[in-house]
Amino acid sequence: MDPLLVALDLDGTIKPTFGQVDSEVLDCIARLRRRGILFVLVTGRCLGDVRTLVPLALFDAMVVENGAIMVIKGIKHVLAPEWWLAKRSTLPPNLIGGCEEIIVSMDADLHQQAQWLASKTGGRLERNKDRLMLLPPGVDKASGLLRVLEVLHVERERTVCIGDGENDLPLFELCGIKVALKNSVAQLKEKANYVSAKEDGKGVVEALTHYFA
């Protein structure tokens, strides 16, 4: 079956680590949406960050905070259990700084602190290059995207997933077509159906052109 939906990571994918989202990527997404292709942004970032970085109207749905929140048809859905929110609210404010509502994101060097938070909350840790994220059990990018696919009635076999970091590995287990970029971690490249010759946004445009020429 031809792919119908594209799930895109943000940082290190459509957006370079340092810099803005390439306008070429946004134009490519807009063109393909006019052809009926669905686009979902799937990122570890909080919703507040996303609003400042990309035009929200360019996406049919968004999964933010690494699968903990879904935004679809203008409505935000929290995908974490209520007990998790209660546990998170007991953590010291200085340890959960940031714009995240559900997860906790911190520098990967703070591994000991992250392990303490995980033991206190019953959560789990997931790495994303130079970041560590404390997540509710059972929550990752794949679980969030799966909820979107259910709402949009899209089979997982008809999806293309494009990412660059370790937290995109669950997406690669879910999607029909897996795309890694030149700047992706080795684990993604090993599982990918296609690895771009270019980095970040230019690599995304390269891959989209390959699959939707």
Backbone as a ProteinNet text record, in pm:
[ID]
protein_1_A
[PRIMARY]
MDPLLVALDLDGTIKPTFGQVDSEVLDCIARLRRRGILFVLVTGRCLGDVRTLVPLALFDAMVVENGAIMVIKGIKHVLAPEWWLAKRSTLPPNLIGGCEEIIVSMDADLHQQAQWLASKTGGRLERNKDRLMLLPPGVDKASGLLRVLEVLHVERERTVCIGDGENDLPLFELCGIKVALKNSVAQLKEKANYVSAKEDGKGVVEALTHYFA
[TERTIARY]
83.8	0	87.5	42.9	116.5	107.6	215.9	210.3	109.4	43.1	-61.9	-30.5	56.3	83.3	232.7	282.7	423.7	433.1	509.4	534.8	676.5	688.8	816.9	859.1	984.3	1044.1	1075.6	1106.3	1136.8	1287.2	1347.1	1488.6	1577.6	1671.6	1760.1	1695.5	1571.9	1499.6	1453.1	1335.9	1298.8	1367.7	1416.4	1488.8	1631.3	1731.8	1869.9	1887.9	1988.2	2013	2027.6	2097.8	2112.3	2054.1	1946.3	1884.9	1735.7	1675	1530.7	1492.8	1364.4	1313.7	1331.9	1388.8	1416.3	1284.7	1272.5	1149.6	1124.3	1230.8	1215.4	1135.4	1157.2	1081.4	934.2	908.4	769.7	696.8	764.8	703.6	674.4	766.1	747.9	628.2	617.3	503.4	372.8	370.6	248.7	207.2	303.8	272.7	214	273.5	225.8	89.9	64.4	-67.8	-176	-141.6	-239.8	-268.8	-179.3	-201	-273.7	-303.9	-379.1	-295.6	-163.5	-78.5	-96	-111.8	-126.9	10.4	24.6	150.4	125.9	207.8	199.8	337.5	343.7	467.5	476.5	587.8	606.1	738.4	731.4	850.1	854.3	973.9	989.2	965.3	955.6	936.4	798	787.5	657.3	578.5	449.3	361.9	397.1	435.3	472.2	590.3	690.1	805.8	764.9	683.2	643.6	573.7	488.9	415.2	509.2	626.2	719.5	809.8	811.3	909.1	850.1	724.1	663.4	519.5	467.8	325.5	239.5	161.7	83.3	-15.8	-66	-166.1	-110.3	21.5	83.4	70.7	26.2	19.8	-124.3	-156.6	-290.5	-307.4	-197.3	-199	-57.8	-46.8	84.1	88.5	204.2	232.9	351.7	331.6	438.4	473	579.9	629.8	650.5	705.9	748.1	635.1	516.2	403.3	305.6	334.3	248.1	127.1	132.2	21	-4.8	-131.1	-173.4	-260.2	-234.4	-318.8	-374.8	-506.5	-569.1	-705.8	-733.5	-857.7	-873	-759.9	-760.1	-779.2	-784.3	-808.1	-685.2	-645.4	-529.7	-576.4	-510.7	-543.2	-418.9	-430.9	-321.5	-325.9	-213.2	-208.8	-133.9	-124.2	-59.5	-164.9	-143.5	-241	-248.4	-363	-382.1	-285.7	-254.1	-163.3	-26	12.7	142.8	145	37.7	30.4	39	-23.8	-18.3	124	191	329.7	420.1	403.8	490.3	474.1	352.6	326.1	397.8	444.9	514.8	664.4	715.4	858.5	900.3	1022.5	1071	1070.3	1015.2	1004.6	1138.5	1247.4	1376.9	1427.1	1365	1405.7	1320.4	1208.5	1120.6	1098.5	1199.5	1188.6	1174.7	1118.5	1095.2	948.4	916.9	779.9	694.8	755.5	681	571.8	457.6	345.3	340.6	389	373.4	508.1	600.3	729.8	826	946.6	1055.1	1173.3	1226.3	1338.2	1459.2	1575.3	1696.2	1818.2	1929.1	2054.7	2096.1	2149.8	2187.6	2296.7	2372.2	2477.1	2418.6	2292.1	2228.5	2165.7	2238.7	2182.6	2147.6	2232	2204.8	2077	2061.9	1940.4	1818.2	1832.4	1721.8	1681.2	1779.8	1749.3	1672.4	1709.1	1636.9	1491.9	1470.5	1333.9	1253.8	1317.9	1248.6	1206.7	1295.8	1262.3	1152.1	1148.5	1047.7	910	906.1	777.2	727.7	816.6	777.8	780.9	847.6	860.1	980.4	1004.9	1120.4	1195.6	1322.5	1407.9	1428.3	1428.4	1455.7	1552.1	1652.6	1754.8	1718.4	1756.7	1743.5	1869.7	1972.7	2103	2156.7	2156.9	2214.7	2111	1990.2	1883.6	1838.5	1787.3	1721.4	1579.4	1485.6	1346.1	1289.6	1221.5	1148.7	1005.1	961.9	832.2	743.9	611.8	521.4	539.7	516.7	525.7	432.1	479.2	396	380.7	447.1	437.2	566.4	554.2	666.6	609.9	696.1	648	554.4	581.4	497.2	357.6	347.9	215	132.4	198.6	126.6	82.6	173.2	136.6	27.6	31.2	-71.3	-209.7	-220.7	-350.7	-395.6	-300.9	-333.7	-382.6	-313.8	-353.7	-494	-528.9	-663.2	-768.9	-740.8	-836.1	-849.3	-737.9	-738.5	-769.5	-781.8	-813.9	-710.1	-583.7	-472.4	-402.1	-378.7	-306.9	-158.9	-96.9	44.2	133.9	90.2	170.3	179.6	89.5	86.2	151.3	237	301.8	450.8	503.8	647.7	691.2	794.2	845.9	987.3	1013.9	1145.5	1195.1	1313.1	1367.8	1518.4	1575.4	1721.4	1777.5	1695.2	1748	1700.9	1755.9	1720.5	1572.2	1509.8	1367.6	1277.8	1337.4	1260.5	1259.7	1334.3	1337	1198.7	1117.7	982.5	899.9	916.7	846.1	883.3	1010.8	1057.4	997.3	962	895.5	751.2	692.8	550.8	527.1	610.6	579.7	613.4	544.1	567.9	697.8	731.6	855.6	934.8	1061.9	1146.5	1257.3	1268.9	1368.2	1459.7	1588.5	1689.1	1762.8	1821.4	1893.8	2044.3	2119.4	2264.9	2313.4	2243.4	2281.6	2211.3	2143.6	2074.8	2174.3	2132.1	2215	2223.3	2328.7	2355.9	2241.6	2176.6	2069.3	1954.5	1923.6	1816.4	1858.2	1981.2	2028.3	2025.8	2054.3	2054.6	1915.9	1810.1	1673.4	1601.1	1664.8	1596.7	1582.7	1471.9	1455.7	1529.1	1549.4	1613.5	1694.1	1819.4	1904.9	1942.1	1909.4	1934	2082.8	2120.9	2259.3	2281.5	2170.7	2179.9	2129.6	2162.1	2125.8	1998.7	1937.9	1826.8	1719.4	1673.6	1562.7	1588.9	1710.3	1740.8	1732.5	1767.8	1752.8	1606.9	1522.9	1378.7	1321	1355.3	1306.7	1354.5	1477.5	1531.4	1448.1	1416.4	1339.5	1196.4	1133	996.2	989.1	1090.3	1095.7	1112.4	1190	1212.6	1082.2	1001.5	881.3	756.7	758.2	640.9	680.4	760.4	819	708.8
-119.5	0	124.7	228.1	353.6	420	487.2	557.7	671.1	692	792.6	899	865.3	955.5	958.1	1077.3	1095.2	1147.9	1079.2	1122.8	1178.1	1303.3	1372.9	1415.6	1389.5	1446.1	1593.9	1668.6	1810.7	1836.6	1833.8	1867.3	1760.6	1805.2	1711.9	1645.3	1685.6	1626.5	1740.4	1798.4	1912	2040.3	2039.1	2155.5	2114.4	2187.5	2157.3	2186.4	2126.5	2147	2294.6	2366.6	2510.9	2578.6	2651.6	2719.6	2696.4	2750.8	2745.2	2631.6	2599.3	2499.6	2553.6	2472	2512.2	2535.7	2650.7	2681.8	2581.9	2521.1	2421	2300.7	2265.5	2154.6	2191.2	2310.5	2354.3	2360.3	2408.4	2414.3	2274.7	2181.5	2043.2	1979	2000.2	1946.4	2004	2134.6	2199.5	2143.5	2120.4	2064.5	1924.9	1842.6	1704.9	1698.8	1790	1793.6	1827.1	1912.1	1943.2	1820.5	1723.8	1598.5	1494.9	1531.8	1440.6	1361.9	1385.8	1317.2	1383.3	1302.4	1352	1367.4	1469.3	1491.5	1505.2	1435.6	1439.7	1474.3	1574.9	1609.5	1526.9	1456.5	1371.3	1411.1	1476.6	1536.3	1520.5	1529	1530.2	1667.3	1767.9	1905.9	1925.5	2030.3	2067.1	2146.6	2157.3	2225.1	2373	2435.6	2576.4	2601.3	2514.4	2525.4	2508.5	2406.8	2375.1	2494.6	2561.4	2676.7	2785.9	2798	2903.2	2860.8	2733.3	2682.1	2645.8	2603.8	2562	2612.1	2631.3	2665.2	2542.6	2551.1	2435.2	2389.7	2483.9	2449.9	2361.3	2345.6	2264.1	2114.4	2080	1939.2	1897.9	1775.9	1721.7	1680.3	1654.8	1621.2	1638	1644.5	1653.6	1561.1	1500.9	1424.3	1492.9	1548.5	1622.5	1555.6	1605.9	1547.7	1396.6	1358.6	1220.6	1117.7	1157.3	1064.4	1087.5	1181.8	1203.1	1290.4	1366.7	1454.9	1444.3	1433.5	1434.3	1557.1	1626.7	1739.7	1706.5	1696.3	1659.3	1728.3	1781	1856.3	1968.7	2030	2143.6	2111.3	1982.8	1942.8	1872.3	1910.4	1848.2	1732.1	1618.3	1498.6	1456.2	1443.2	1391.7	1239.6	1178.2	1033.2	963.9	1029.7	971.2	937.7	834.2	798.6	905.7	916.3	1018.9	1000.3	875.6	853.9	913.3	915.2	971.6	1121.9	1189.2	1333.4	1363.7	1279.9	1298.5	1277.6	1174.7	1148.2	1262.8	1309	1415.7	1543.8	1569.5	1692.9	1695.1	1578.5	1573.1	1597.6	1604.8	1622.9	1766.1	1785.3	1921.2	2006.8	2126.8	2211.9	2236.6	2242.3	2269.2	2152.2	2034.9	1918.5	1899.1	1968.7	1947.9	2078.3	2164.9	2291	2267.3	2364.3	2350.3	2367.8	2360.9	2386	2259.3	2143.4	2017.9	2006.7	1953.8	1934.7	1793.2	1695.6	1554.9	1487.7	1501.9	1436.6	1530.1	1480.4	1562.2	1545.2	1656	1651.9	1718.7	1656.1	1710.3	1672.8	1737.3	1707.6	1564.7	1497.1	1356.4	1336.9	1440.7	1429.4	1410.9	1444.9	1433.9	1295.7	1192.5	1057.2	1008.6	1039.8	995.2	1059.6	1186.9	1257.5	1200	1169.3	1112.7	975.8	895.6	763.5	777	876.7	899.6	937.1	1024.1	1063.6	943.9	858.4	739.8	646.7	627.3	538.2	597.3	729.3	794.8	793.7	801.7	812.9	682.4	584.4	464.1	483.3	590.2	616.7	546.3	573.9	513.7	623.1	596.6	693.8	657.4	757.2	737.4	845.8	804.9	899.2	956.5	1081.5	1146.8	1229.6	1162.8	1224.2	1284.4	1417.4	1479.7	1507.4	1450.1	1471.4	1338.5	1344	1231.3	1272.7	1182.9	1213.1	1110.4	1159.7	1074.3	1064.4	942.4	920.2	830.6	846.2	749.7	612.4	505.3	371.6	357.6	294.1	269.1	386.1	496.8	615.4	634.4	643.7	679.1	737.1	769.1	830	736.7	607.3	511.7	503.3	503.1	494.8	618.6	735.2	856.5	856.4	815.3	811.1	708.3	597.3	494.8	549.9	634.7	697.1	786.9	859.3	943.9	858.9	749.3	662.8	607.8	578.1	527.5	633.3	757.5	865.8	895.6	893.6	926.7	805.9	689.1	565.9	537.2	539.3	509	383.1	287.4	166.1	198.1	134.4	160.7	127.2	31.2	-5.6	107.3	205	314.6	441.9	424.7	540.2	543.2	665.3	689.3	762.4	713.4	780	828.4	954.5	1014.1	1072	1027	1074.9	1067.1	1106.5	1110.6	1057.2	1048.8	1014.2	880.8	843.2	714.8	705.2	818.4	813.3	794.8	790.2	758.1	608.3	530.5	385.1	320.6	356.6	299.2	330.9	450.7	484.7	387.8	353.3	263.3	123.9	86.7	-42.8	-38.6	81.8	96.7	118	197.7	247.5	149	167.3	81	112.1	240.7	284.7	367.5	330.9	394.7	472.5	601	687.4	746.7	725.5	789.6	893	989.8	1095.9	1076	1149.4	1140.3	1166.1	1255.3	1290.2	1205.3	1098.5	1011.4	924	876.2	782.7	649.7	575.3	450.6	350.1	344.6	246.6	267.1	392.5	419.7	380.5	414.2	383.1	233.2	154.9	9.1	-45.2	22.3	-26.2	40.6	140.3	222	151.9	183.1	143.5	239.3	362.4	465.3	556.2	583	676	788.8	911.4	1024.6	1057.1	1113.3	1157.8	1295.6	1362.6	1498	1498.2	1604.9	1615.3	1697.7	1677.6	1761.1	1780.9	1905.9	1934.7	1898.1	1918.2	1883.6	1732.8	1657.1	1512.2	1470.5	1544	1516.1	1540.1	1652.6	1682.1	1574.7	1532.4	1425.1	1298	1259.4	1137.2	1150.5	1264.6	1284.7	1283.1	1340.8	1338.2	1195.2	1117.4	977	897.8	916.4	836	895.9	1026.4	1090.6	1173.4	1116.6	1192.1	1253.9
0	0	0	-67.1	-68.6	67.6	111.8	240.7	237.1	350.4	361	465	561.8	673	702.6	733	768.1	910.4	994.8	1131.8	1138.4	1180.9	1179.8	1319.5	1350.8	1470.9	1444	1550.8	1536.2	1539.7	1658.4	1671.9	1608.6	1526.9	1458.5	1339.7	1309.7	1196.3	1106.1	1130.3	1045.8	1092.6	1217.3	1270.6	1306.1	1257.7	1299.4	1447.3	1506.7	1649.2	1682.2	1597.3	1613.9	1490.6	1508.5	1395	1388.2	1286.3	1267.5	1171.7	1171.5	1076.8	935.5	849.4	711.5	637.2	572.2	498.7	386	334.5	229.1	278.3	405.6	465.3	477.2	527.1	545.3	411.8	307.9	175	122.3	147.7	101.6	171.7	302.7	377.5	323.9	300.9	251.2	115.9	27.7	-105	-93.7	-8	4.6	75.3	165.8	229.8	128.5	32.9	-72.3	-158.2	-158.8	-230.5	-145.3	-20.4	66.1	164.6	169.2	266.6	403.2	506.3	642.8	708.9	793	863.4	1012.8	1090.5	1236.1	1290.8	1375.2	1443.1	1570.8	1589.9	1707.6	1772.8	1887	1946.4	2097.6	2152.7	2297.5	2356.8	2272.5	2318.4	2381.1	2463.2	2519.2	2415.6	2436.6	2341	2328.1	2438.5	2433.8	2342.5	2349.1	2259.6	2114.2	2089.8	1952.5	1887.7	1965.4	1912.4	1860.7	1921	1880.5	1765.4	1732.2	1635.9	1499.8	1496.1	1369.8	1360.6	1239.7	1223.6	1256.7	1362.1	1405.8	1299.2	1219.6	1118.4	1008.6	1005.4	901.2	929.9	1051	1090.8	1121.6	1081.6	1106.5	1252.1	1319	1461	1514.6	1646	1709.9	1830.7	1850	1971	2035.9	2154.9	2221.5	2354.6	2415.8	2540.4	2526.9	2412.7	2388.6	2402.6	2360.9	2363.9	2476.4	2566.2	2682.2	2652.6	2543.3	2506.9	2357	2320.2	2179.7	2156.5	2046.9	2006.2	1868.6	1860.4	1733.9	1724.2	1607.2	1585.2	1686.9	1722.4	1812.7	1959	1993.6	2132.5	2188.4	2307.5	2374	2461.3	2446.8	2525.2	2603.1	2733.1	2815.4	2810.6	2775.7	2757.8	2871.4	2984.7	3102.3	3207.2	3287.3	3391.6	3499.9	3565.8	3669.5	3785.5	3819.1	3932.1	3903.1	3774.2	3738.8	3767.5	3731.2	3754.8	3904.2	3985.4	4130.2	4181.1	4133.4	4172.8	4131.2	4007.9	3955.6	4037.2	4084.3	4159.5	4293.8	4340.7	4469.5	4455.6	4333.4	4313.4	4344.8	4394	4422.7	4295.9	4301.5	4181.7	4112.1	4189.3	4127.7	4042.4	4057.9	3979.9	3855.5	3847.1	3732.4	3656.7	3660.3	3587.6	3438.7	3370	3227.1	3195.4	3067.7	3024.2	3017.4	3043.8	3032.3	3138.6	3098.8	3190.3	3247.5	3171	3208.6	3233.8	3142	3155.9	3229	3255.4	3308.4	3214.5	3166.3	3072.4	3135.2	3120.9	3182.5	3100.8	3132.5	3065.9	3094.8	2994.2	3010.5	3114.9	3145.7	3247.7	3387.4	3406.4	3537.4	3556.8	3519.1	3518.7	3658.7	3756.7	3893.5	3947	3921.5	3962.7	3893.1	3763.9	3686.8	3741.3	3779.4	3836.2	3967	4048.9	4173.7	4146.1	4046.3	4010.8	3961.8	3883.7	3832.2	3945	4042	4154.6	4242.1	4253.4	4338.5	4272.4	4138.8	4069.5	4008.8	3993	3920	3770.4	3726.6	3582.9	3523	3397.6	3330.1	3254.5	3228.1	3161.6	3015.3	2931.6	2788.8	2743.2	2668.6	2623.3	2487.2	2465.6	2335.8	2312.7	2261.1	2238.9	2369.3	2382.2	2501.7	2610.3	2597.4	2695.3	2754.8	2876.6	2940.9	2974.3	2950.1	2979.7	3076.7	3178.8	3272.4	3223	3192.4	3129.4	3215.6	3203.2	3267	3202.9	3276.5	3216.7	3097.6	2993.4	2876.6	2782.3	2811.5	2725.9	2648.4	2517.7	2431.9	2303	2209.4	2085.5	2009.3	2014.9	1942.8	2002.8	2135	2197.7	2164.7	2158.5	2122.1	1977.5	1887.4	1745.3	1719.8	1791.9	1773.5	1803.6	1905.2	1934.9	1820.3	1761.3	1645.9	1529	1502	1390.4	1411.1	1535.4	1564.3	1535	1573.1	1549.4	1400.5	1328.5	1185.7	1097.1	1156.8	1083.1	974.6	1017.4	926.9	976	885.4	921.8	941	1038.4	1067.8	949.7	866.7	749.9	647.8	658.6	560.7	614.9	714.4	774.7	741.7	731.3	718.7	844.7	912.9	1031.4	1004.6	1039.7	1017.5	1149.1	1193.2	1319.1	1322.8	1437.9	1447.2	1578	1684.5	1816.1	1869.4	1986.2	2046.8	2079.5	2112.5	2147.3	2025.6	1906.3	1785.4	1755.6	1831.6	1808.6	1822.2	1923.7	1929.2	1804.9	1747.9	1624.1	1513.1	1507.1	1401.1	1415.9	1539.2	1559.3	1513	1511.7	1478.2	1329.2	1265.5	1130.9	1019.8	908.3	793	722.5	711.3	646.1	745.1	761.5	862.2	791.4	821.9	758.3	864.5	848.5	932.6	848.7	916.3	848.5	864.8	788.3	796.8	938.5	1012.4	1148.5	1255.6	1214.3	1310.1	1385.5	1502.8	1579.1	1503.5	1532.5	1458.9	1471.6	1590.8	1611	1513.3	1481.6	1385.5	1244.6	1209.4	1074.9	1048.4	1152	1137.1	1107	1155.3	1137.4	1020.2	959.2	858.8	724.2	656.5	515.8	423.6	473.1	390.7	483.1	446	519.8	425.1	461.8	372.2	363.9	252.6	232.8	292.2	331	385.6	529	600.3	740.8	761.8	877.7	924.4	816.6	802	712.2	568.2	521.8	382.9	362.3	465.1	457.9	456.7	530.8	530.9	392.5	330.7	195.1	97.7	112.6	27.9	41.8	165.1	188.1	137.4	163.3	116	-36	-99.7	-245.8	-294.8	-222.4	-260.5	-256.2	-152.5	-134.3	-200.1	-225	-284	-405.8	-492.9	-605.4	-690.9
[MASK]
+++++++++++++++++++++++++++++++++++++++++++++++++++++++++++++++++++++++++++++++++++++++++++++++++++++++++++++++++++++++++++++++++++++++++++++++++++++++++++++++++++++++++++++++++++++++++++++++++++++++++++++++++++++

